PDB file of C-alpha atoms (C1' of nucleotides) in Angstrom:
ATOM      1  CA  MET A   1      -9.712  23.172  18.945  1.00 77.00           C
ATOM      2  CA  TYR A   2     -10.842  20.610  21.205  1.00 81.00           C
ATOM      3  CA  ASP A   3     -14.389  21.218  19.691  1.00 86.00           C
ATOM      4  CA  LEU A   4     -12.901  20.283  16.496  1.00 88.00           C
ATOM      5  CA  TYR A   5     -11.400  16.705  17.770  1.00 93.00           C
ATOM      6  CA  MET A   6     -14.154  16.157  19.789  1.00 94.00           C
ATOM      7  CA  ARG A   7     -16.492  16.469  16.285  1.00 93.00           C
ATOM      8  CA  LEU A   8     -13.995  14.151  14.540  1.00 94.00           C
ATOM      9  CA  LEU A   9     -13.897  11.654  17.392  1.00 95.00           C
ATOM     10  CA  ASN A  10     -17.478  11.398  17.338  1.00 95.00           C
ATOM     11  CA  ARG A  11     -17.684  10.582  13.612  1.00 94.00           C
ATOM     12  CA  PHE A  12     -14.585   8.505  13.156  1.00 95.00           C
ATOM     13  CA  GLY A  13     -13.881   7.089  16.338  1.00 96.00           C
ATOM     14  CA  PHE A  14     -10.635   6.693  18.080  1.00 97.00           C
ATOM     15  CA  ARG A  15      -8.392   5.669  15.360  1.00 97.00           C
ATOM     16  CA  TYR A  16      -5.659   3.433  17.090  1.00 96.00           C
ATOM     17  CA  TRP A  17      -2.626   5.106  15.155  1.00 97.00           C
ATOM     18  CA  TRP A  18       0.070   4.015  14.242  1.00 96.00           C
ATOM     19  CA  PRO A  19      -0.527   0.085  13.100  1.00 95.00           C
ATOM     20  CA  GLY A  20       2.633  -1.637  13.958  1.00 96.00           C
ATOM     21  CA  ASP A  21       4.181  -4.197  16.591  1.00 96.00           C
ATOM     22  CA  THR A  22       7.463  -2.423  16.677  1.00 98.00           C
ATOM     23  CA  ARG A  23       9.044   1.063  16.650  1.00 98.00           C
ATOM     24  CA  ASP A  24      11.208  -0.074  13.753  1.00 98.00           C
ATOM     25  CA  GLU A  25       8.280  -1.482  11.608  1.00 98.00           C
ATOM     26  CA  ILE A  26       6.606   2.182  12.675  1.00 98.00           C
ATOM     27  CA  LEU A  27       9.827   3.994  11.459  1.00 98.00           C
ATOM     28  CA  ILE A  28      10.243   1.451   8.266  1.00 98.00           C
ATOM     29  CA  GLY A  29       6.457   2.205   7.645  1.00 98.00           C
ATOM     30  CA  ALA A  30       6.645   6.084   7.954  1.00 98.00           C
ATOM     31  CA  ILE A  31       9.439   6.024   4.946  1.00 98.00           C
ATOM     32  CA  LEU A  32       7.525   3.787   2.899  1.00 98.00           C
ATOM     33  CA  THR A  33       4.214   5.546   3.423  1.00 98.00           C
ATOM     34  CA  GLN A  34       5.261   8.705   1.607  1.00 98.00           C
ATOM     35  CA  GLN A  35       2.635   9.554  -1.096  1.00 97.00           C
ATOM     36  CA  THR A  36       1.085   5.922  -1.120  1.00 98.00           C
ATOM     37  CA  MET A  37      -1.663   4.120   0.502  1.00 97.00           C
ATOM     38  CA  TRP A  38      -1.191   2.256   3.568  1.00 97.00           C
ATOM     39  CA  ARG A  39      -2.622  -0.668   1.700  1.00 97.00           C
ATOM     40  CA  ASN A  40       0.379  -1.001  -0.077  1.00 98.00           C
ATOM     41  CA  VAL A  41       3.134  -0.250   2.679  1.00 98.00           C
ATOM     42  CA  GLU A  42       1.411  -3.618   4.581  1.00 98.00           C
ATOM     43  CA  LEU A  43       2.237  -5.565   1.292  1.00 98.00           C
ATOM     44  CA  SER A  44       5.936  -4.170   1.511  1.00 98.00           C
ATOM     45  CA  ILE A  45       5.664  -4.778   5.407  1.00 98.00           C
ATOM     46  CA  ASP A  46       4.964  -8.398   4.945  1.00 98.00           C
ATOM     47  CA  ALA A  47       7.092  -9.189   2.243  1.00 98.00           C
ATOM     48  CA  LEU A  48      10.045  -7.793   4.415  1.00 98.00           C
ATOM     49  CA  LYS A  49       8.671  -9.951   7.396  1.00 98.00           C
ATOM     50  CA  ARG A  50       8.882 -13.099   5.030  1.00 98.00           C
ATOM     51  CA  LEU A  51      12.192 -12.450   4.523  1.00 98.00           C
ATOM     52  CA  LYS A  52      12.987 -11.639   8.303  1.00 98.00           C
ATOM     53  CA  SER A  53      14.444  -8.147   7.627  1.00 98.00           C
ATOM     54  CA  LEU A  54      11.749  -6.169   9.126  1.00 98.00           C
ATOM     55  CA  SER A  55      14.367  -3.969  11.424  1.00 98.00           C
ATOM     56  CA  ILE A  56      16.473  -1.092  11.155  1.00 98.00           C
ATOM     57  CA  SER A  57      19.300  -3.309  11.821  1.00 98.00           C
ATOM     58  CA  LYS A  58      18.572  -6.022   8.858  1.00 98.00           C
ATOM     59  CA  ILE A  59      17.447  -3.330   6.296  1.00 98.00           C
ATOM     60  CA  SER A  60      20.912  -1.495   6.854  1.00 98.00           C
ATOM     61  CA  ASP A  61      22.742  -4.705   5.713  1.00 98.00           C
ATOM     62  CA  MET A  62      20.439  -5.399   2.964  1.00 98.00           C
ATOM     63  CA  GLN A  63      21.283  -6.142  -0.825  1.00 98.00           C
ATOM     64  CA  ILE A  64      19.400  -2.813  -2.510  1.00 98.00           C
ATOM     65  CA  ASP A  65      17.941  -4.952  -5.084  1.00 97.00           C
ATOM     66  CA  ASN A  66      16.498  -7.140  -2.505  1.00 98.00           C
ATOM     67  CA  LEU A  67      15.082  -4.474  -0.727  1.00 98.00           C
ATOM     68  CA  GLU A  68      13.710  -2.814  -4.020  1.00 98.00           C
ATOM     69  CA  THR A  69      11.978  -5.852  -4.645  1.00 98.00           C
ATOM     70  CA  ALA A  70      10.266  -5.978  -1.373  1.00 98.00           C
ATOM     71  CA  ILE A  71       9.294  -2.860  -1.204  1.00 98.00           C
ATOM     72  CA  ARG A  72       8.002  -2.955  -5.145  1.00 98.00           C
ATOM     73  CA  SER A  73       4.348  -2.248  -3.910  1.00 98.00           C
ATOM     74  CA  SER A  74       5.014   0.985  -1.993  1.00 98.00           C
ATOM     75  CA  GLY A  75       6.036   3.145  -5.450  1.00 98.00           C
ATOM     76  CA  TYR A  76       9.003   5.050  -6.062  1.00 98.00           C
ATOM     77  CA  TYR A  77      10.655   1.767  -5.124  1.00 98.00           C
ATOM     78  CA  ARG A  78      14.021   2.417  -6.300  1.00 98.00           C
ATOM     79  CA  GLN A  79      14.357   5.905  -4.634  1.00 98.00           C
ATOM     80  CA  LYS A  80      13.044   4.443  -1.231  1.00 98.00           C
ATOM     81  CA  ALA A  81      14.994   1.672  -1.467  1.00 98.00           C
ATOM     82  CA  LYS A  82      18.022   3.752  -1.404  1.00 98.00           C
ATOM     83  CA  ARG A  83      16.733   6.046   0.988  1.00 98.00           C
ATOM     84  CA  LEU A  84      15.484   3.670   3.445  1.00 98.00           C
ATOM     85  CA  LYS A  85      18.481   1.722   3.388  1.00 98.00           C
ATOM     86  CA  ASN A  86      20.883   5.144   3.970  1.00 98.00           C
ATOM     87  CA  ALA A  87      18.389   6.175   6.719  1.00 98.00           C
ATOM     88  CA  CYS A  88      18.543   2.935   8.623  1.00 98.00           C
ATOM     89  CA  LYS A  89      22.520   2.892   8.005  1.00 98.00           C
ATOM     90  CA  GLN A  90      22.266   6.375   9.608  1.00 98.00           C
ATOM     91  CA  ILE A  91      20.580   5.630  12.662  1.00 98.00           C
ATOM     92  CA  MET A  92      22.529   2.384  13.478  1.00 98.00           C
ATOM     93  CA  ARG A  93      25.611   4.412  12.890  1.00 98.00           C
ATOM     94  CA  TYR A  94      24.087   6.947  15.152  1.00 97.00           C
ATOM     95  CA  GLY A  95      23.304   4.762  17.861  1.00 96.00           C
ATOM     96  CA  GLY A  96      20.207   2.840  16.758  1.00 97.00           C
ATOM     97  CA  ILE A  97      16.271   3.400  18.168  1.00 97.00           C
ATOM     98  CA  ASN A  98      17.087   3.323  21.704  1.00 97.00           C
ATOM     99  CA  LYS A  99      19.263   6.518  21.120  1.00 98.00           C
ATOM    100  CA  LEU A 100      16.464   8.343  19.363  1.00 98.00           C
ATOM    101  CA  LEU A 101      14.491   7.290  22.404  1.00 98.00           C
ATOM    102  CA  ILE A 102      16.678   9.161  24.695  1.00 98.00           C
ATOM    103  CA  MET A 103      16.846  12.489  22.741  1.00 98.00           C
ATOM    104  CA  ASP A 104      14.758  15.468  23.335  1.00 98.00           C
ATOM    105  CA  ILE A 105      12.058  16.507  20.371  1.00 98.00           C
ATOM    106  CA  PRO A 106      14.367  19.421  18.659  1.00 98.00           C
ATOM    107  CA  GLU A 107      17.891  17.374  18.553  1.00 98.00           C
ATOM    108  CA  LEU A 108      15.808  14.427  17.347  1.00 98.00           C
ATOM    109  CA  ARG A 109      14.047  16.603  15.093  1.00 98.00           C
ATOM    110  CA  VAL A 110      16.969  17.817  13.702  1.00 98.00           C
ATOM    111  CA  PHE A 111      19.016  14.564  13.136  1.00 98.00           C
ATOM    112  CA  LEU A 112      16.089  13.246  11.324  1.00 98.00           C
ATOM    113  CA  LEU A 113      15.526  16.088   9.059  1.00 98.00           C
ATOM    114  CA  SER A 114      19.452  15.747   7.979  1.00 98.00           C
ATOM    115  CA  ILE A 115      18.501  12.292   6.659  1.00 98.00           C
ATOM    116  CA  PRO A 116      18.065  12.118   2.896  1.00 98.00           C
ATOM    117  CA  GLY A 117      14.410  11.283   1.984  1.00 98.00           C
ATOM    118  CA  ILE A 118      13.201  12.175   5.466  1.00 98.00           C
ATOM    119  CA  GLY A 119      11.211  15.413   5.333  1.00 98.00           C
ATOM    120  CA  GLU A 120       9.249  17.166   7.946  1.00 98.00           C
ATOM    121  CA  GLU A 121       6.139  15.109   7.903  1.00 98.00           C
ATOM    122  CA  THR A 122       8.147  11.696   8.059  1.00 98.00           C
ATOM    123  CA  ALA A 123      10.153  13.335  10.806  1.00 98.00           C
ATOM    124  CA  ASP A 124       7.510  14.020  13.123  1.00 98.00           C
ATOM    125  CA  SER A 125       5.609  11.020  12.295  1.00 98.00           C
ATOM    126  CA  ILE A 126       8.765   9.066  13.415  1.00 98.00           C
ATOM    127  CA  ILE A 127       9.016  10.967  16.514  1.00 98.00           C
ATOM    128  CA  LEU A 128       5.297  11.038  17.659  1.00 98.00           C
ATOM    129  CA  TYR A 129       4.583   7.246  16.272  1.00 98.00           C
ATOM    130  CA  ALA A 130       7.988   5.755  17.018  1.00 98.00           C
ATOM    131  CA  THR A 131       9.363   7.582  19.935  1.00 98.00           C
ATOM    132  CA  GLU A 132       6.060   8.392  21.114  1.00 98.00           C
ATOM    133  CA  LYS A 133       7.259  11.937  22.052  1.00 98.00           C
ATOM    134  CA  PRO A 134       4.486  14.670  21.606  1.00 98.00           C
ATOM    135  CA  THR A 135       5.636  16.538  18.301  1.00 98.00           C
ATOM    136  CA  PHE A 136       2.430  17.658  16.004  1.00 98.00           C
ATOM    137  CA  VAL A 137       2.114  15.871  12.837  1.00 98.00           C
ATOM    138  CA  VAL A 138       1.352  17.897   9.920  1.00 98.00           C
ATOM    139  CA  ASP A 139       0.334  16.245   6.339  1.00 97.00           C
ATOM    140  CA  ASN A 140      -1.438  17.355   3.448  1.00 96.00           C
ATOM    141  CA  TYR A 141      -4.804  16.492   4.005  1.00 96.00           C
ATOM    142  CA  THR A 142      -3.989  19.021   7.195  1.00 96.00           C
ATOM    143  CA  ILE A 143      -2.969  21.307   4.992  1.00 96.00           C
ATOM    144  CA  ARG A 144      -5.732  21.152   2.533  1.00 95.00           C
ATOM    145  CA  ILE A 145      -8.628  21.261   5.187  1.00 93.00           C
ATOM    146  CA  MET A 146      -7.208  23.961   7.102  1.00 93.00           C
ATOM    147  CA  SER A 147      -6.359  26.273   4.234  1.00 92.00           C
ATOM    148  CA  ARG A 148      -9.663  25.872   3.010  1.00 90.00           C
ATOM    149  CA  VAL A 149     -11.143  26.716   6.635  1.00 88.00           C
ATOM    150  CA  TYR A 150      -9.138  29.857   6.552  1.00 88.00           C
ATOM    151  CA  ASN A 151      -9.345  30.576   2.897  1.00 88.00           C
ATOM    152  CA  LYS A 152      -5.608  31.172   2.674  1.00 90.00           C
ATOM    153  CA  LYS A 153      -2.774  28.958   1.757  1.00 91.00           C
ATOM    154  CA  MET A 154      -1.470  27.387   4.931  1.00 94.00           C
ATOM    155  CA  ASP A 155       2.199  25.731   5.379  1.00 96.00           C
ATOM    156  CA  TYR A 156       3.454  23.077   7.343  1.00 97.00           C
ATOM    157  CA  GLY A 157       5.224  25.439  10.001  1.00 97.00           C
ATOM    158  CA  ILE A 158       2.089  27.863  10.592  1.00 96.00           C
ATOM    159  CA  LEU A 159      -0.220  24.898  11.016  1.00 97.00           C
ATOM    160  CA  LYS A 160       2.432  22.869  13.664  1.00 98.00           C
ATOM    161  CA  ASN A 161       3.048  25.885  15.450  1.00 97.00           C
ATOM    162  CA  TYR A 162      -0.893  26.893  15.626  1.00 95.00           C
ATOM    163  CA  PHE A 163      -1.757  23.395  17.002  1.00 97.00           C
ATOM    164  CA  GLU A 164       1.178  22.712  19.327  1.00 98.00           C
ATOM    165  CA  GLY A 165      -0.067  26.407  20.580  1.00 96.00           C
ATOM    166  CA  CYS A 166      -3.532  25.476  21.549  1.00 94.00           C
ATOM    167  CA  ILE A 167      -3.504  21.730  22.415  1.00 96.00           C
ATOM    168  CA  LYS A 168      -1.822  20.142  25.071  1.00 96.00           C
ATOM    169  CA  LYS A 169       1.204  18.510  24.836  1.00 97.00           C
ATOM    170  CA  ASP A 170       0.213  14.553  24.776  1.00 98.00           C
ATOM    171  CA  ALA A 171       1.472  12.202  22.555  1.00 98.00           C
ATOM    172  CA  GLU A 172      -1.738   9.879  22.499  1.00 98.00           C
ATOM    173  CA  LEU A 173      -3.735  13.270  21.801  1.00 97.00           C
ATOM    174  CA  TYR A 174      -1.352  14.332  19.236  1.00 98.00           C
ATOM    175  CA  LYS A 175      -1.209  10.705  17.131  1.00 98.00           C
ATOM    176  CA  ASP A 176      -5.100  10.381  17.229  1.00 98.00           C
ATOM    177  CA  ILE A 177      -5.781  14.041  16.039  1.00 97.00           C
ATOM    178  CA  HIS A 178      -3.652  13.681  13.218  1.00 98.00           C
ATOM    179  CA  ALA A 179      -4.768  10.069  12.250  1.00 98.00           C
ATOM    180  CA  GLN A 180      -8.305  11.946  12.320  1.00 97.00           C
ATOM    181  CA  PHE A 181      -7.247  14.588  10.030  1.00 97.00           C
ATOM    182  CA  VAL A 182      -5.894  11.913   7.865  1.00 97.00           C
ATOM    183  CA  GLU A 183      -9.807  10.095   8.046  1.00 96.00           C
ATOM    184  CA  LEU A 184     -11.422  13.242   7.261  1.00 95.00           C
ATOM    185  CA  GLY A 185      -9.190  14.396   4.155  1.00 95.00           C
ATOM    186  CA  LYS A 186      -9.847  10.661   2.836  1.00 95.00           C
ATOM    187  CA  ASN A 187     -13.679  11.254   3.078  1.00 94.00           C
ATOM    188  CA  TYR A 188     -14.083  14.818   3.020  1.00 93.00           C
ATOM    189  CA  CYS A 189     -12.581  18.175   1.589  1.00 91.00           C
ATOM    190  CA  LYS A 190     -11.166  16.195  -1.204  1.00 91.00           C
ATOM    191  CA  LYS A 191      -9.076  17.964  -4.406  1.00 88.00           C
ATOM    192  CA  SER A 192     -11.684  16.769  -6.805  1.00 85.00           C
ATOM    193  CA  ASP A 193     -14.726  17.611  -4.521  1.00 84.00           C
ATOM    194  CA  PRO A 194     -14.191  20.563  -2.189  1.00 80.00           C
ATOM    195  CA  SER A 195     -17.855  20.494  -1.085  1.00 84.00           C
ATOM    196  CA  CYS A 196     -18.544  20.553   2.433  1.00 85.00           C
ATOM    197  CA  ASP A 197     -21.725  18.381   2.025  1.00 86.00           C
ATOM    198  CA  GLY A 198     -21.783  15.922   5.078  1.00 88.00           C
ATOM    199  CA  CYS A 199     -18.645  17.187   6.500  1.00 90.00           C
ATOM    200  CA  PRO A 200     -18.317  16.828  10.525  1.00 90.00           C
ATOM    201  CA  LEU A 201     -16.597  19.795  10.784  1.00 89.00           C
ATOM    202  CA  ASN A 202     -18.855  21.984   8.785  1.00 86.00           C
ATOM    203  CA  GLN A 203     -20.014  24.043  11.432  1.00 82.00           C
ATOM    204  CA  ILE A 204     -17.036  24.722  13.175  1.00 79.00           C
ATOM    205  CA  CYS A 205     -15.588  25.536   9.693  1.00 81.00           C
ATOM    206  CA  LEU A 206     -18.369  28.078   9.628  1.00 77.00           C
ATOM    207  CA  TYR A 207     -17.722  29.082  13.109  1.00 76.00           C
ATOM    208  CA  ILE A 208     -14.095  29.642  12.535  1.00 71.00           C
ATOM    209  CA  LYS A 209     -14.592  31.375   9.214  1.00 66.00           C
ATOM    210  CA  GLU A 210     -16.836  34.336  11.107  1.00 65.00           C
ATOM    211  CA  ASP A 211     -14.131  34.455  13.553  1.00 60.00           C
TER     212      ASP A 211
ATOM    213  C1'  DC B   1      -8.907   6.189 -19.463  1.00 58.47           C
ATOM    214  C1'  DC B   2      -8.726   9.147 -15.724  1.00 58.47           C
ATOM    215  C1'  DC B   3      -7.227  10.745 -10.888  1.00 58.47           C
ATOM    216  C1'  DC B   4      -5.261  10.209  -6.664  1.00 58.47           C
ATOM    217  C1'  DA B   5      -2.282   8.116  -2.490  1.00 58.47           C
ATOM    218  C1'  DG B   6      -0.607   8.898   5.240  1.00 58.47           C
ATOM    219  C1'  DG B   7       6.062  13.106   0.458  1.00 58.47           C
ATOM    220  C1'  DC B   8      11.050  14.603  -0.843  1.00 58.47           C
ATOM    221  C1'  DG B   9      14.408  16.618  -3.406  1.00 58.47           C
ATOM    222  C1'  DT B  10      15.840  19.581  -6.934  1.00 58.47           C
ATOM    223  C1'  DC B  11      15.296  23.325 -10.214  1.00 58.47           C
ATOM    224  C1'  DC B  12      13.971  27.629 -11.485  1.00 58.47           C
ATOM    225  C1'  DA B  13      12.069  32.212 -11.161  1.00 58.47           C
TER     226       DA B  13
ATOM    227  C1'  DT C   1       9.260  31.495  -0.908  1.00 58.47           C
ATOM    228  C1'  DG C   2       6.988  29.283  -4.038  1.00 58.47           C
ATOM    229  C1'  DG C   3       5.123  26.429  -7.869  1.00 58.47           C
ATOM    230  C1'  DA C   4       6.822  22.540 -11.202  1.00 58.47           C
ATOM    231  C1'  DC C   5       8.492  17.717 -11.869  1.00 58.47           C
ATOM    232  C1'  DG C   6      10.237  13.306 -11.129  1.00 58.47           C
ATOM    233  C1'  DC C   7       9.850   9.557  -8.557  1.00 58.47           C
ATOM    234  C1'  DA C   8       6.076   4.382  -9.738  1.00 58.47           C
ATOM    235  C1'  DT C   9       3.087   0.908  -8.115  1.00 58.47           C
ATOM    236  C1'  DG C  10      -2.058  -0.064  -6.930  1.00 58.47           C
ATOM    237  C1'  DG C  11      -6.788   1.311  -6.190  1.00 58.47           C
ATOM    238  C1'  DG C  12     -11.125   3.514  -7.441  1.00 58.47           C
TER     239       DG C  12
END
DNA sequence: CCCCAGGCGTCCA
DNA sequence: TGGACGCATGGG
């Protein structure tokens, strides 16, 4: 497993994830980036900054149509505006970001998953990048890549358990490994091109397959 | 014109 | 439990 990470690190370099100046910004971005390129999320974040509303507290009080306009570039903007505002309200009611910081991972995960619009990946992204606790984030790239490596359909829970079982629980390490998988998925092992040509994991995958 | 993106909730077999 | 579908803008 560390071989795999070292190979990715060597190919793509340290990823410095997640971009964002505050925990609030990271949490908000985690919801906005669902099924959306980060580039388009940045436009929404800039718009919220211009409105001086880039915080959980401010968004929980925003007019829904103002929020919709601000995050339009992130797609699904009506759904996301509604869910984002509701998530912010629930977090404020719960005690705000500082409350999340003092919770342990299992209870934090249960709380986040109870909020409509926050599924497993978003919950784990918030825990790992916004609160910096070591939970492994699995995304669709990771699922696709690992499914191809093992030539069988993998799901979220299987992969999360697998990675957490063989990698030491270190938030900085988990952050970069997830970021590396995203970079790998954007460049190789695509839906439209399952070819392994030039993939930096090529030999590792062959090794795993023979296992 | 096409397909895809750092998902999620719902519905249906 | 697992696959299809709606949500929607913006990039390649």
